[in-house]
XYZ file of C-alpha atoms in Angstrom:
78
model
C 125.441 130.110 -101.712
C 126.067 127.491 -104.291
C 127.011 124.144 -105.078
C 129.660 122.834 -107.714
C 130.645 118.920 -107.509
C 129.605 115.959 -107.066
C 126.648 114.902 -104.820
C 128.121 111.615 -104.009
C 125.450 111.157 -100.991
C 124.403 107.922 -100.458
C 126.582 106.285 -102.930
C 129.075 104.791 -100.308
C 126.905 104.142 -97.195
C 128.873 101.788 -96.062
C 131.674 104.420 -95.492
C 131.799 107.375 -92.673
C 133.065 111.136 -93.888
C 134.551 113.515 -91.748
C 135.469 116.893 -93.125
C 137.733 118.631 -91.006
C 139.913 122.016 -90.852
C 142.667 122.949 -88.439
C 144.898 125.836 -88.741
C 147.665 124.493 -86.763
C 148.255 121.424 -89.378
C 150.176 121.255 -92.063
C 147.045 120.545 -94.589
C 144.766 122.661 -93.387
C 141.225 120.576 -94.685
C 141.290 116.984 -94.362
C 138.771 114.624 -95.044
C 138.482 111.191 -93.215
C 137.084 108.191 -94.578
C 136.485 105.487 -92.233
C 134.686 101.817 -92.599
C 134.064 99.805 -89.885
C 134.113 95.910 -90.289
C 132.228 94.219 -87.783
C 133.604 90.730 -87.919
C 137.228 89.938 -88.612
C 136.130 88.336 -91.882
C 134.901 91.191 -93.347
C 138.466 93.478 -92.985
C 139.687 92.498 -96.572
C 136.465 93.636 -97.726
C 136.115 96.651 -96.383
C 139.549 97.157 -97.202
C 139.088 96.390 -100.714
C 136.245 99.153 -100.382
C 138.271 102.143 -99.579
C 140.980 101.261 -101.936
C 138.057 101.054 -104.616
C 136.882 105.016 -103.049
C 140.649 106.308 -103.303
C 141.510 104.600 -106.560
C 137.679 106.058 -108.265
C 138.620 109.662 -107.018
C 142.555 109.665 -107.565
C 143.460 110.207 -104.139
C 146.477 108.138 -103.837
C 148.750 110.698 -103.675
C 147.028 112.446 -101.117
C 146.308 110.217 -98.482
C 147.435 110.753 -95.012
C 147.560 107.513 -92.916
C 147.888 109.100 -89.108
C 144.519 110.053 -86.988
C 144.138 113.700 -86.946
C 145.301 114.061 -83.291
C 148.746 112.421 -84.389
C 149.453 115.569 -86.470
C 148.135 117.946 -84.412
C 150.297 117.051 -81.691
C 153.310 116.396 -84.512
C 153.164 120.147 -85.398
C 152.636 121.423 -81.898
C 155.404 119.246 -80.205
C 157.567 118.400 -83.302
Protein backbone atom coordinates (compact mmCIF):
# COMPACT_ATOMS: atom_id res chain seq x y z
CA UNK A 1 0.00 0.00 0.00
CA UNK A 2 1.01 3.53 -0.65
CA UNK A 3 0.40 7.01 -0.19
CA UNK A 4 0.28 9.92 -2.88
CA UNK A 5 -1.15 13.49 -1.64
CA UNK A 6 -1.23 15.63 0.70
CA UNK A 7 -0.98 14.88 4.48
CA UNK A 8 -3.08 17.76 5.43
CA UNK A 9 -3.50 16.23 9.17
CA UNK A 10 -3.67 18.57 11.68
CA UNK A 11 -3.64 21.58 9.56
CA UNK A 12 -7.45 22.38 9.99
CA UNK A 13 -8.30 21.10 13.52
CA UNK A 14 -10.82 23.15 13.88
CA UNK A 15 -12.73 21.30 11.04
CA UNK A 16 -14.36 17.56 11.15
CA UNK A 17 -13.77 15.10 7.86
CA UNK A 18 -15.94 12.48 6.93
CA UNK A 19 -15.04 10.34 3.96
CA UNK A 20 -17.83 8.48 2.77
CA UNK A 21 -18.89 5.99 -0.21
CA UNK A 22 -22.35 4.83 -1.21
CA UNK A 23 -23.20 2.98 -4.25
CA UNK A 24 -26.71 3.99 -4.44
CA UNK A 25 -25.72 7.92 -4.88
CA UNK A 26 -25.13 9.67 -7.62
CA UNK A 27 -21.31 10.60 -6.53
CA UNK A 28 -20.28 7.69 -5.27
CA UNK A 29 -17.27 9.19 -2.58
CA UNK A 30 -18.11 12.20 -0.79
CA UNK A 31 -16.28 13.94 1.67
CA UNK A 32 -17.93 16.09 4.47
CA UNK A 33 -16.47 18.94 6.07
CA UNK A 34 -18.16 20.16 9.04
CA UNK A 35 -17.25 23.08 11.78
CA UNK A 36 -19.09 23.53 14.64
CA UNK A 37 -19.44 27.11 16.19
CA UNK A 38 -20.22 27.07 19.67
CA UNK A 39 -21.61 30.51 20.26
CA UNK A 40 -23.70 32.37 17.73
CA UNK A 41 -20.87 34.89 17.42
CA UNK A 42 -18.53 32.72 16.13
CA UNK A 43 -20.86 31.44 12.81
CA UNK A 44 -19.28 34.11 10.43
CA UNK A 45 -16.08 32.82 11.48
CA UNK A 46 -16.33 29.54 11.08
CA UNK A 47 -18.00 30.28 8.02
CA UNK A 48 -15.30 32.32 6.74
CA UNK A 49 -13.17 29.08 7.61
CA UNK A 50 -14.65 26.62 5.27
CA UNK A 51 -14.95 29.05 2.50
CA UNK A 52 -11.07 29.66 3.12
CA UNK A 53 -10.77 25.25 2.97
CA UNK A 54 -12.95 25.15 -0.37
CA UNK A 55 -11.48 28.23 -1.98
CA UNK A 56 -7.42 26.74 -0.96
CA UNK A 57 -8.39 23.30 -2.59
CA UNK A 58 -10.67 24.49 -5.61
CA UNK A 59 -13.66 22.79 -4.58
CA UNK A 60 -16.25 25.20 -5.54
CA UNK A 61 -17.51 23.45 -8.20
CA UNK A 62 -17.90 20.42 -6.40
CA UNK A 63 -19.64 21.08 -3.41
CA UNK A 64 -22.81 19.41 -2.51
CA UNK A 65 -24.90 21.38 0.07
CA UNK A 66 -27.60 18.47 1.23
CA UNK A 67 -26.67 15.91 4.29
CA UNK A 68 -25.87 12.62 2.89
CA UNK A 69 -29.22 11.04 3.95
CA UNK A 70 -31.04 13.78 1.72
CA UNK A 71 -29.53 12.09 -1.38
CA UNK A 72 -29.74 8.82 -0.43
CA UNK A 73 -33.30 8.98 0.01
CA UNK A 74 -33.43 11.48 -3.34
CA UNK A 75 -32.11 8.54 -5.47
CA UNK A 76 -34.05 5.82 -3.75
CA UNK A 77 -37.49 7.68 -3.71
CA UNK A 78 -36.88 10.25 -6.53
Amino acid sequence: MSYNGNNIIGKYSNMDFKLMHCDYLKYRLLLEVEVEAEEIGEIQYKEQDLIRFINEYSLENRMIQKEPPTLLYENIIG
